[in-house]
Coordinates of C-alpha atoms in Angstrom, one line a residue:
X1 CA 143.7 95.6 87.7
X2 CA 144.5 97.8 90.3
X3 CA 141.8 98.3 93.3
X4 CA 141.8 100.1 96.2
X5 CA 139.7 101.9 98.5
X6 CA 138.6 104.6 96.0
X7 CA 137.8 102.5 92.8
X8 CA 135.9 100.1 94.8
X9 CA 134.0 102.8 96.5
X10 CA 132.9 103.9 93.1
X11 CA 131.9 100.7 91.1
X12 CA 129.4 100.4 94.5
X13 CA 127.9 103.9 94.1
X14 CA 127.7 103.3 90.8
X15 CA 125.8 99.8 91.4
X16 CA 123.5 101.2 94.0
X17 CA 122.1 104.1 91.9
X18 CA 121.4 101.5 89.1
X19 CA 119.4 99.8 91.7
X20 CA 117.7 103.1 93.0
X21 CA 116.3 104.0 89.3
X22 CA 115.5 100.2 88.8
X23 CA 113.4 100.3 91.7
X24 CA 112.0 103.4 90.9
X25 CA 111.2 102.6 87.4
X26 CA 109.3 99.2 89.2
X27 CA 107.3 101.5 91.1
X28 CA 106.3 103.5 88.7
X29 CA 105.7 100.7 86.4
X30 CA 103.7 99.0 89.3
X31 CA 101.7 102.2 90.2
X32 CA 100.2 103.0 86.5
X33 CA 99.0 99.6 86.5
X34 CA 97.5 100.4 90.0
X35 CA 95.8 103.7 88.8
X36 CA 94.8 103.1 85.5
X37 CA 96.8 104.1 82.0
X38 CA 95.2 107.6 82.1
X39 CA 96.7 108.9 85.1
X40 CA 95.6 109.8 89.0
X41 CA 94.6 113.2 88.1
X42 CA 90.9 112.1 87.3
X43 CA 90.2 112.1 91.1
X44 CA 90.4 115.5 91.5
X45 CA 87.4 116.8 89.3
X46 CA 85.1 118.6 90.9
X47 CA 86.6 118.2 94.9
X48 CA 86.5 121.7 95.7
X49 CA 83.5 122.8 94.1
X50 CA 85.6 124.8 91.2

């Protein structure tokens, strides 16, 4: 197969946004179990007298 400059330069954008969403997608995982499985909004109730 033929590789130069510009295929390889794409196979590692495409490998490092796999990696981005996979680490977002950890986070995210990682945070709900943090917070709770309702959410973060519950802290807010009642904060600014409204």
């Amino acid at each position: 197969m033929y590789m130069d400059a510009v295929v390889i330069a794409g196979i590692v954008t495409v490998l490092l946004m796999i990696g981005f969403f996979v680490g977002v997608g950890v986070f995210i995982v990682k945070d709900q179990k943090h917070h709770g499985a309702k959410g973060g909004a519950k802290h807010h109730r009642g904060s600014h007298g409204g």
